[in-house]
Short mmCIF file of C-alpha atoms and ligand atoms in Angstrom, two decimals:
data_model
loop_
_atom_site.label_atom_id
_atom_site.label_comp_id
_atom_site.label_asym_id
_atom_site.label_seq_id
_atom_site.Cartn_x
_atom_site.Cartn_y
_atom_site.Cartn_z
CA UNK G 631 31.27 -6.03 -15.67
CA UNK G 632 32.71 -4.54 -18.83
CA UNK G 633 30.82 -2.20 -21.13
CA UNK G 634 30.36 -5.13 -23.51
CA UNK G 635 28.02 -6.73 -21.02
CA UNK G 636 25.64 -3.75 -21.04
CA UNK G 637 22.32 -5.11 -22.22
CA UNK G 638 20.31 -1.93 -21.92
CA UNK G 639 20.71 1.79 -21.42
CA UNK G 640 18.32 4.53 -20.37
CA UNK G 641 18.15 7.90 -18.66
CA UNK G 642 16.19 6.32 -15.81
CA UNK G 643 16.06 2.70 -14.59
CA UNK G 644 13.12 2.03 -12.28
CA UNK G 645 13.56 -1.06 -10.11
CA UNK G 646 10.28 -2.75 -9.20
CA UNK G 647 7.01 -2.78 -11.14
CA UNK G 648 4.45 -2.52 -8.36
CA UNK G 649 2.14 0.50 -8.24
CA UNK G 650 5.03 2.68 -7.04
CA UNK G 651 7.53 1.67 -9.73
CA UNK G 652 5.04 1.66 -12.61
CA UNK G 653 3.82 5.14 -11.62
CA UNK G 654 7.40 6.42 -11.39
CA UNK G 655 8.32 4.94 -14.77
CA UNK G 656 5.26 6.42 -16.47
CA UNK G 657 5.81 9.84 -14.89
CA UNK G 658 9.50 9.89 -15.90
CA UNK G 659 8.55 8.88 -19.46
CA UNK G 660 5.97 11.67 -19.57
CA UNK G 661 8.81 14.08 -18.81
CA UNK G 662 10.62 12.87 -21.93
CA UNK G 663 13.20 10.53 -20.35
CA UNK G 664 14.10 7.16 -21.78
CA UNK G 665 13.00 4.72 -19.08
CA UNK G 666 13.52 1.00 -18.36
CA UNK G 667 11.23 -0.59 -15.79
CA UNK G 668 12.63 -3.82 -14.32
CA UNK G 669 10.92 -6.57 -12.34
CA UNK G 670 11.36 -10.32 -11.99
CA UNK G 671 7.61 -10.76 -12.29
CA UNK G 672 4.83 -9.28 -14.39
CA UNK G 673 3.93 -5.72 -13.30
CA UNK G 674 1.55 -5.65 -10.33
CA UNK G 675 2.10 -9.23 -9.18
CA UNK G 676 3.17 -8.74 -5.56
CA UNK G 677 1.90 -6.37 -2.84
CA UNK G 678 0.21 -4.23 -5.46
CA UNK G 679 -1.77 -7.29 -6.55
CA UNK G 680 -3.14 -8.60 -3.28
CA UNK G 681 -4.31 -5.45 -1.52
CA UNK G 682 -7.88 -4.38 -0.80
CA UNK G 683 -8.09 -2.13 -3.88
CA UNK G 684 -9.10 1.00 -2.00
CA UNK G 685 -8.07 4.38 -3.37
CA UNK G 686 -8.47 5.91 0.01
CA UNK G 687 -8.88 9.62 0.64
CA UNK G 688 -9.17 9.21 4.40
CA UNK G 689 -6.19 7.05 5.41
CA UNK G 690 -4.25 9.94 6.89
CA UNK G 691 -3.90 8.57 10.44
CA UNK G 692 -1.32 5.77 10.56
CA UNK G 693 -1.74 2.76 12.83
CA UNK G 694 0.76 4.25 15.30
CA UNK G 695 -1.42 7.17 16.33
CA UNK G 696 -2.59 8.11 19.85
CA UNK G 697 -5.54 5.67 19.62
CA UNK G 698 -3.05 2.78 19.61
CA UNK G 699 -2.48 3.07 23.37
CA UNK G 700 -6.12 2.21 24.21
CA UNK G 701 -5.96 -0.83 21.93
CA UNK G 702 -2.53 -2.01 23.03
CA UNK G 703 -3.68 -4.15 26.01
CA UNK G 704 -5.89 -6.32 23.76
CA UNK G 705 -3.19 -6.44 21.06
CA UNK G 706 -0.64 -7.64 23.62
CA UNK G 707 -2.69 -10.82 24.13
CA UNK G 708 -1.70 -11.75 20.57
CA UNK G 709 -5.21 -13.06 19.95
CA UNK G 710 -6.79 -10.01 18.36
CA UNK G 711 -7.35 -10.32 14.58
CA UNK G 712 -6.33 -6.68 14.03
CA UNK G 713 -2.73 -7.27 15.13
CA UNK G 714 -0.63 -10.37 15.69
CA UNK G 715 3.05 -10.07 16.50
CA UNK G 716 5.93 -12.46 16.72
CA UNK G 717 7.77 -12.31 20.04
CA UNK G 718 11.20 -13.35 18.72
CA UNK G 719 10.92 -10.84 15.86
CA UNK G 720 9.83 -8.10 18.28
CA UNK G 721 12.82 -8.74 20.55
CA UNK G 722 15.25 -8.77 17.62
CA UNK G 723 13.67 -5.57 16.30
CA UNK G 724 13.05 -3.85 19.64
CA UNK G 725 14.57 -0.61 18.28
CA UNK G 726 11.99 -0.49 15.46
CA UNK G 727 9.12 -1.34 17.85
CA UNK G 728 10.14 1.40 20.33
CA UNK G 729 10.60 3.93 17.55
CA UNK G 730 7.18 2.98 16.06
CA UNK G 731 5.47 3.33 19.44
CA UNK G 732 7.24 6.62 20.18
CA UNK G 733 5.35 8.16 17.23
CA UNK G 734 1.96 7.26 18.71
CA UNK G 735 1.31 10.68 20.23
CA UNK G 736 -0.95 13.60 19.33
CA UNK G 737 2.14 15.74 18.68
CA UNK G 738 3.41 13.32 16.01
CA UNK G 739 -0.05 12.73 14.58
CA UNK G 740 -0.83 16.13 13.10
CA UNK G 741 2.26 16.67 10.90
CA UNK G 742 1.97 13.14 9.52
CA UNK G 743 -1.74 13.62 8.76
CA UNK G 744 -0.98 16.89 6.95
CA UNK G 745 1.81 15.22 4.95
CA UNK G 746 -0.31 12.19 4.01
CA UNK G 747 -3.28 14.37 3.12
CA UNK G 748 -1.17 16.15 0.48
CA UNK G 749 0.26 12.90 -0.92
CA UNK G 750 -3.15 11.18 -1.01
CA UNK G 751 -5.03 14.11 -2.60
CA UNK G 752 -2.45 14.38 -5.39
CA UNK G 753 -2.59 10.60 -5.92
CA UNK G 754 -6.38 10.39 -6.19
CA UNK G 755 -6.38 13.10 -8.83
CA UNK G 756 -3.81 11.13 -10.85
CA UNK G 757 -5.60 7.77 -10.55
CA UNK G 758 -8.85 9.27 -11.79
CA UNK G 759 -6.99 10.64 -14.82
CA UNK G 760 -4.67 7.67 -15.47
CA UNK G 761 -7.27 4.93 -15.21
CA UNK G 762 -9.13 6.54 -18.11
CA UNK G 763 -5.93 7.06 -20.14
CA UNK G 764 -5.00 3.43 -19.46
CA UNK G 765 -8.32 2.25 -20.96
CA UNK G 766 -9.45 0.78 -17.66
CA UNK G 767 -12.17 3.20 -16.47
CA UNK G 768 -14.56 0.27 -15.90
CA UNK G 769 -12.31 -0.90 -13.05
CA UNK G 770 -12.88 2.11 -10.78
CA UNK G 771 -15.95 2.46 -8.57
CA UNK G 772 -16.88 5.83 -7.13
CA UNK G 773 -19.06 4.36 -4.39
CA UNK G 774 -16.92 5.33 -1.40
CA UNK G 775 -15.72 3.14 1.45
CA UNK G 776 -17.86 2.16 4.44
CA UNK G 777 -16.39 1.74 7.90
CA UNK G 778 -18.95 0.05 10.13
CA UNK G 779 -19.49 -0.86 13.78
CA UNK G 780 -21.71 -3.61 15.17
CA UNK G 781 -21.96 -1.97 18.60
CA UNK G 782 -23.60 1.37 19.28
CA UNK G 783 -20.38 3.27 18.50
CA UNK G 784 -21.97 6.57 17.47
CA UNK G 785 -19.59 8.59 19.65
CA UNK G 786 -16.54 6.85 18.15
CA UNK G 787 -17.83 7.36 14.61
CA UNK G 788 -18.62 11.02 15.30
CA UNK G 789 -15.14 11.59 16.73
CA UNK G 790 -13.59 10.02 13.63
CA UNK G 791 -15.82 12.12 11.40
CA UNK G 792 -14.73 15.29 13.18
CA UNK G 793 -11.04 14.32 13.01
CA UNK G 794 -11.27 13.72 9.25
CA UNK G 795 -13.29 16.90 8.70
CA UNK G 796 -10.38 18.91 10.16
CA UNK G 797 -8.43 17.87 7.06
CA UNK G 798 -11.29 18.48 4.62
CA UNK G 799 -12.21 14.80 4.28
CA UNK G 800 -15.95 14.35 3.87
CA UNK G 801 -17.86 11.47 5.43
CA UNK G 802 -21.51 10.64 6.11
CA UNK G 803 -22.66 9.18 9.40
CA UNK G 804 -25.16 6.34 8.83
CA UNK G 805 -27.56 4.41 11.03
CA UNK G 806 -28.68 0.81 10.49
CA UNK G 807 -31.42 1.79 8.04
CA UNK G 808 -29.17 4.05 6.00
CA UNK G 809 -26.56 1.27 5.82
CA UNK G 810 -29.21 -1.15 4.51
CA UNK G 811 -30.29 1.38 1.90
CA UNK G 812 -26.69 1.74 0.77
CA UNK G 813 -25.82 -1.99 0.84
CA UNK G 814 -29.15 -3.76 0.31
CA UNK G 815 -27.63 -7.27 0.21
CA UNK G 816 -25.85 -7.33 3.55
CA UNK G 817 -27.28 -8.70 6.78
CA UNK G 818 -28.14 -5.69 8.99
CA UNK G 819 -25.45 -6.40 11.60
CA UNK G 820 -24.06 -2.88 11.70
CA UNK G 821 -25.68 -0.22 13.83
CA UNK G 822 -23.33 2.64 12.84
CA UNK G 823 -21.44 3.43 9.65
CA UNK G 824 -19.13 6.13 8.37
CA UNK G 825 -19.15 6.46 4.60
CA UNK G 826 -15.98 7.96 3.19
CA UNK G 827 -17.55 9.57 0.14
CA UNK G 828 -14.39 10.79 -1.61
CA UNK G 829 -12.79 7.33 -1.64
CA UNK G 830 -12.89 5.11 -4.72
CA UNK G 831 -12.03 1.43 -5.18
CA UNK G 832 -11.06 -0.91 -8.02
CA UNK G 833 -12.17 -4.42 -8.93
CA UNK G 834 -8.64 -5.77 -9.56
CA UNK G 835 -5.59 -3.90 -8.22
CA UNK G 836 -3.19 -6.13 -10.17
CA UNK G 837 -5.03 -5.45 -13.43
CA UNK G 838 -4.92 -1.69 -12.78
CA UNK G 839 -1.12 -1.79 -12.32
CA UNK G 840 -0.84 -3.87 -15.51
CA UNK G 841 -2.98 -1.32 -17.38
CA UNK G 842 -0.72 1.51 -16.15
CA UNK G 843 2.34 -0.55 -17.21
CA UNK G 844 0.83 -0.95 -20.69
CA UNK G 845 0.20 2.78 -20.80
CA UNK G 846 3.90 3.27 -19.94
CA UNK G 847 4.99 0.83 -22.67
CA UNK G 848 2.60 2.52 -25.11
CA UNK G 849 4.31 5.84 -24.39
CA UNK G 850 7.68 4.39 -25.45
CA UNK G 851 8.88 2.94 -22.12
CA UNK G 852 10.72 -0.40 -21.92
CA UNK G 853 9.77 -3.20 -19.55
CA UNK G 854 12.44 -5.76 -18.70
CA UNK G 855 11.67 -9.02 -16.87
CA UNK G 856 14.77 -9.93 -14.81
CA UNK G 857 16.08 -10.59 -11.33
CA UNK G 858 17.83 -7.46 -9.97
CA UNK G 859 20.98 -8.53 -8.14
CA UNK G 860 22.79 -5.30 -7.21
CA UNK G 861 23.49 -1.71 -8.19
CA UNK G 862 26.82 0.10 -8.40
CA UNK G 863 28.02 3.59 -9.29
CA UNK G 864 29.92 3.89 -12.56
CA UNK G 865 31.29 7.42 -12.91
CA UNK G 866 28.31 9.76 -13.13
CA UNK G 867 26.00 6.86 -14.00
CA UNK G 868 24.75 3.63 -12.42
CA UNK G 869 24.93 -0.01 -13.36
CA UNK G 870 22.09 -2.32 -12.47
CA UNK G 871 23.28 -5.91 -12.39
CA UNK G 872 20.56 -8.31 -13.51
CA UNK G 873 20.36 -12.07 -13.63
CA UNK G 874 20.82 -11.86 -17.40
CA UNK G 875 22.83 -8.69 -18.09
CA UNK G 876 23.52 -5.13 -17.00
CA UNK G 877 21.59 -1.91 -17.46
CA UNK G 878 23.36 1.44 -17.48
CA UNK G 879 21.37 4.49 -16.41
CA UNK G 880 22.00 8.05 -15.25
CA UNK G 881 19.29 7.71 -12.59
CA UNK G 882 18.17 4.64 -10.65
CA UNK G 883 14.92 4.56 -8.68
CA UNK G 884 14.54 1.89 -5.99
CA UNK G 885 10.84 1.01 -5.85
CA UNK G 886 11.10 -2.58 -4.67
CA UNK G 887 8.44 -2.30 -1.97
CA UNK G 888 9.19 -4.76 0.87
CA UNK G 889 12.47 -5.81 -0.82
CA UNK G 890 13.92 -2.28 -1.10
CA UNK G 891 16.20 -2.34 1.96
CA UNK G 892 18.06 -5.47 0.77
CA UNK G 893 19.42 -3.75 -2.33
CA UNK G 894 20.57 -0.67 -0.40
CA UNK G 895 22.49 -2.44 2.39
CA UNK G 896 25.69 -2.99 0.33
CA UNK G 897 25.77 0.79 -0.31
CA UNK G 898 25.88 1.42 3.44
CA UNK G 899 22.21 2.34 3.95
CA UNK G 900 20.53 0.57 6.85
CA UNK G 901 16.84 1.23 6.28
CA UNK G 902 14.64 0.57 9.35
CA UNK G 903 12.00 -1.22 7.32
CA UNK G 904 9.52 -3.57 8.97
CA UNK G 905 6.73 -5.64 7.49
CA UNK G 906 3.08 -5.37 8.42
CA UNK G 907 2.07 -8.57 6.73
CA UNK G 908 -1.50 -9.19 5.63
CA UNK G 909 -3.56 -11.91 3.98
CA UNK G 910 -6.50 -12.22 1.65
CA UNK G 911 -8.87 -14.91 0.53
CA UNK G 912 -11.41 -14.50 -2.26
CA UNK G 913 -14.81 -16.14 -2.36
CA UNK G 914 -17.39 -16.70 -5.11
CA UNK G 915 -20.10 -14.07 -4.76
CA UNK G 916 -23.75 -15.06 -4.63
CA UNK G 917 -25.25 -13.81 -7.88
CA UNK G 918 -27.20 -10.61 -7.42
CA UNK G 919 -26.42 -10.42 -3.69
CA UNK G 920 -22.99 -8.93 -3.58
CA UNK G 921 -21.35 -5.82 -2.14
CA UNK G 922 -21.37 -2.46 -3.87
CA UNK G 923 -18.30 -1.03 -2.11
CA UNK G 924 -15.50 -2.05 0.29
CA UNK G 925 -16.58 -2.47 3.91
CA UNK G 926 -14.26 -2.22 6.90
CA UNK G 927 -15.68 -4.05 9.88
CA UNK G 928 -14.07 -2.01 12.62
CA UNK G 929 -14.71 -4.43 15.49
CA UNK G 930 -14.21 -7.78 13.73
CA UNK G 931 -11.07 -6.29 12.11
CA UNK G 932 -11.35 -7.21 8.45
CA UNK G 933 -12.01 -5.56 5.14
CA UNK G 934 -14.00 -6.98 2.28
CA UNK G 935 -14.00 -5.66 -1.26
CA UNK G 936 -16.04 -6.78 -4.26
CA UNK G 937 -13.46 -7.83 -6.88
CA UNK G 938 -13.61 -9.18 -10.41
CA UNK G 939 -13.08 -12.76 -9.09
CA UNK G 940 -15.36 -12.48 -6.10
CA UNK G 941 -15.39 -11.03 -2.62
CA UNK G 942 -11.87 -10.43 -1.29
CA UNK G 943 -11.57 -10.60 2.50
CA UNK G 944 -8.35 -8.98 3.77
CA UNK G 945 -6.87 -9.14 7.24
CA UNK G 946 -5.21 -6.77 9.69
CA UNK G 947 -1.52 -6.76 10.54
CA UNK G 948 0.90 -9.58 11.34
CA UNK G 949 4.18 -8.10 12.58
CA UNK G 950 6.95 -10.56 11.81
CA UNK G 951 9.82 -11.26 9.40
CA UNK G 952 8.97 -10.62 5.75
CA UNK G 953 9.60 -14.21 4.70
CA UNK G 954 8.47 -16.10 7.82
CA UNK G 955 6.06 -18.99 7.09
CA UNK G 956 2.41 -18.03 6.68
CA UNK G 957 0.01 -18.29 9.60
CA UNK G 958 -3.66 -18.29 8.65
CA UNK G 959 -4.90 -17.58 12.18
CA UNK G 960 -6.14 -14.08 11.29
CA UNK G 961 -7.91 -15.22 8.12
CA UNK G 962 -9.48 -18.13 10.01
CA UNK G 963 -10.70 -15.68 12.67
CA UNK G 964 -12.29 -13.16 10.31
CA UNK G 965 -13.85 -15.31 7.57
CA UNK G 966 -16.83 -16.44 9.72
CA UNK G 967 -17.36 -12.79 10.73
CA UNK G 968 -17.38 -11.76 7.05
CA UNK G 969 -19.83 -14.58 6.22
CA UNK G 970 -22.16 -13.22 8.88
CA UNK G 971 -22.40 -9.97 6.87
CA UNK G 972 -22.76 -11.11 3.28
CA UNK G 973 -23.53 -14.47 1.70
CA UNK G 974 -20.66 -15.82 -0.35
CA UNK G 975 -19.73 -19.20 -1.81
CA UNK G 976 -16.60 -21.31 -1.93
CA UNK G 977 -13.07 -19.92 -1.86
CA UNK G 978 -11.58 -18.85 -5.18
CA UNK G 979 -7.90 -19.86 -5.35
CA UNK G 980 -5.49 -20.07 -2.45
CA UNK G 981 -5.03 -17.60 0.42
CA UNK G 982 -2.60 -14.81 -0.49
CA UNK G 983 0.03 -13.18 1.74
CA UNK G 984 1.82 -9.87 1.30
CA UNK G 985 3.91 -7.45 3.36
CA UNK G 986 3.13 -3.78 3.88
CA UNK G 987 6.59 -2.16 4.06
CA UNK G 988 6.66 0.29 6.97
CA UNK G 989 9.15 2.72 8.51
CA UNK G 990 8.81 3.65 12.21
CA UNK G 991 6.98 6.92 11.40
CA UNK G 992 4.65 5.16 8.89
CA UNK G 993 5.57 7.65 6.16
CA UNK G 994 7.15 6.47 2.90
CA UNK G 995 10.60 7.48 1.69
CA UNK G 996 10.31 9.66 -1.39
CA UNK G 997 13.47 11.44 -2.50
CA UNK G 998 17.17 11.20 -3.20
CA UNK G 999 19.60 8.90 -1.41
CA UNK G 1000 21.64 11.18 0.87
CA UNK G 1001 25.13 10.01 -0.18
CA UNK G 1002 24.70 8.96 -3.83
CA UNK G 1003 23.86 11.29 -6.72
CA UNK G 1004 21.40 9.82 -9.19
CA UNK G 1005 19.98 7.29 -6.70
CA UNK G 1006 16.31 7.80 -5.79
CA UNK G 1007 14.30 6.05 -3.11
CA UNK G 1008 10.55 5.47 -3.32
CA UNK G 1009 9.19 2.80 -0.99
CA UNK G 1010 7.67 2.03 2.45
CA UNK G 1011 4.13 3.03 1.54
CA UNK G 1012 2.67 0.86 4.34
CA UNK G 1013 -1.14 0.41 4.17
CA UNK G 1014 -1.78 2.91 1.39
CA UNK G 1015 0.78 2.36 -1.38
CA UNK G 1016 -1.79 1.28 -3.95
CA UNK G 1017 -3.26 4.75 -3.53
CA UNK G 1018 -0.12 6.81 -2.92
CA UNK G 1019 2.15 5.12 -5.46
CA UNK G 1020 0.80 7.45 -8.15
CA UNK G 1021 1.87 10.83 -6.75
CA UNK G 1022 5.02 9.33 -5.20
CA UNK G 1023 6.13 8.39 -8.71
CA UNK G 1024 5.24 11.79 -10.12
CA UNK G 1025 7.23 13.41 -7.31
CA UNK G 1026 10.37 11.35 -8.02
CA UNK G 1027 10.14 12.13 -11.75
CA UNK G 1028 9.84 15.84 -10.92
CA UNK G 1029 12.78 15.72 -8.48
CA UNK G 1030 14.99 14.06 -11.12
CA UNK G 1031 14.34 17.14 -13.29
CA UNK G 1032 14.78 19.55 -10.37
CA UNK G 1033 11.08 20.46 -10.60
CA UNK G 1034 8.70 20.80 -7.62
CA UNK G 1035 6.64 17.71 -6.69
CA UNK G 1036 2.82 17.98 -6.67
CA UNK G 1037 2.70 17.95 -2.83
CA UNK G 1038 5.03 18.88 0.03
CA UNK G 1039 7.58 16.05 -0.11
CA UNK G 1040 9.84 17.33 2.69
CA UNK G 1041 8.26 15.05 5.37
CA UNK G 1042 9.07 12.04 3.18
CA UNK G 1043 12.78 12.83 2.78
CA UNK G 1044 15.00 9.71 3.07
CA UNK G 1045 17.47 11.76 5.11
CA UNK G 1046 15.21 11.48 8.18
CA UNK G 1047 16.50 7.89 8.56
CA UNK G 1048 19.60 7.57 6.35
C1 FAD I 2311 -3.49 -7.05 2.91
C2 FAD I 2311 -3.12 -5.71 2.32
C3 FAD I 2311 -4.14 -4.83 1.98
C4 FAD I 2311 -3.82 -3.57 1.44
N1 FAD I 2311 -4.82 -2.73 1.02
C5 FAD I 2311 -4.53 -1.54 0.45
C6 FAD I 2311 -5.56 -0.72 -0.07
O1 FAD I 2311 -6.74 -1.07 -0.04
N2 FAD I 2311 -5.21 0.50 -0.59
C7 FAD I 2311 -3.91 0.89 -0.67
O2 FAD I 2311 -3.67 2.03 -1.13
N3 FAD I 2311 -2.90 0.10 -0.25
C8 FAD I 2311 -3.18 -1.11 0.30
N4 FAD I 2311 -2.17 -1.93 0.74
C9 FAD I 2311 -0.78 -1.46 0.64
C10 FAD I 2311 -0.25 -1.57 -0.78
O3 FAD I 2311 -0.61 -2.80 -1.36
C11 FAD I 2311 1.28 -1.41 -0.79
O4 FAD I 2311 1.68 -0.27 -0.04
C12 FAD I 2311 1.77 -1.21 -2.22
O5 FAD I 2311 1.26 -2.23 -3.07
C13 FAD I 2311 3.28 -1.21 -2.30
O6 FAD I 2311 3.62 -1.07 -3.67
P1 FAD I 2311 5.11 -1.20 -4.15
O7 FAD I 2311 5.13 -0.89 -5.60
O8 FAD I 2311 5.97 -0.40 -3.25
O9 FAD I 2311 5.50 -2.74 -3.85
P2 FAD I 2311 5.17 -4.07 -4.68
O10 FAD I 2311 3.84 -4.01 -5.30
O11 FAD I 2311 5.48 -5.21 -3.78
O12 FAD I 2311 6.24 -4.03 -5.84
C14 FAD I 2311 7.60 -4.32 -5.63
C15 FAD I 2311 8.10 -5.08 -6.86
O13 FAD I 2311 9.52 -5.31 -6.73
C16 FAD I 2311 9.80 -6.54 -7.36
N5 FAD I 2311 11.07 -7.04 -6.85
C17 FAD I 2311 11.47 -7.14 -5.56
N6 FAD I 2311 12.72 -7.58 -5.50
C18 FAD I 2311 13.14 -7.78 -6.76
C19 FAD I 2311 14.36 -8.22 -7.34
N7 FAD I 2311 15.43 -8.56 -6.60
N8 FAD I 2311 14.44 -8.31 -8.69
C20 FAD I 2311 13.40 -7.97 -9.47
N9 FAD I 2311 12.23 -7.53 -8.99
C21 FAD I 2311 12.10 -7.43 -7.64
C22 FAD I 2311 8.61 -7.43 -6.98
O14 FAD I 2311 8.49 -8.51 -7.89
C23 FAD I 2311 7.46 -6.45 -7.02
O15 FAD I 2311 6.75 -6.50 -8.25
C24 FAD I 2311 -2.46 -3.20 1.28
C25 FAD I 2311 -1.45 -4.12 1.58
C26 FAD I 2311 -1.78 -5.38 2.08
C27 FAD I 2311 -0.67 -6.35 2.37
#
């Protein structure tokens, strides 16, 4: 491409306008950089659209923790709604699977929990500030997040409460009556609950990302709708080749969520990214008898969140190729269980599928590419990127300026894999 073909120029080009990219773009703009945010779709239309909308303070223990070993026998049957896995994919990606399982020990658990605690705490602070600045304060609910058990799982709930308390995360242990007082419209199927009181949720994750994107545009940032084809170094700068032109920028941030590894492969980076796919279906709520907060049914393995459109039921994990055809087995398994908890009407729209991008240690990559100056990596936020996108973006913007990030970012360094 010649210089003539340059169709845009900025200090920072942010690739991907999910929660991670939009947060990065806004944070870089706040530091005074000229910023172009590029996506082929409207901001917040992919993974950051279809999630459960939980701004979670307590999600510090990744799926591959020590508790996984007890659950593994039932997961291996490939019938459990919490985890389905594709055999051919698992064989082809045996290295990733082994590496993921090798992290499921107490020794690996603590440092990751400490790292995620810092990232999450910084992110929650930002969301509570940004959602007001973005004129969307009505979208956030400060009603916590209820994890609930149908069986008499008091000991399990107490153990989880104690584990979270070690990291300063407050919860309340609830019995059946207390759960009914909190959620008066649900059928009293749960005998034990753990209310994560510092967690918030939103009524439309996609709309929140769009509001943050508008806040970015309002602060002088540019949003470009285009297919990103490749990136290449050009002296001390970078060129981003688009479907309809080329952007030149001093810094490029890859925030393409589940698509991030594709763009990096031609530069010689082989990112061990896997996809914990998940589904949602929304249902019309019954007027006056809806939920007041997200509920995680621990044994039936689903989440349901009251959203603007209705009640959104989200599934557990399907471990397979990012673009493999959809299988609705998990949704089919959990919808009757959700209906047994709260009355809801017909489906709203079609089922949705997304992919949680996950590295073997379940920590995101936040930092500079090891062999390319001016290239920044910010992806693989697994189950909690709607929450942690905010501080991840602020950290990248700080690193670009050589300033300290708002949490200890060393555990998230890309150099641990690249
Ligand atoms: C079922 C489910 C439930 C979840 N629930 C929660 C939750 O309650 N709380 C929470 O914190 N997290 C949750 N998550 C995780 C969270 O949604 C993700 O971690 C997060 O959205 C990832 O954000 P992102 O910006 O990295 O990716 P995305 O939102 O996917 O953004 C990537 C962007 O890159 C763009 N893109 C990709 N390739 C190209 C290209 N070649 N050219 C142009 N544009 C491109 C895409 O269009 C997209 O907009 C959930 C995930 C799932 C699947």
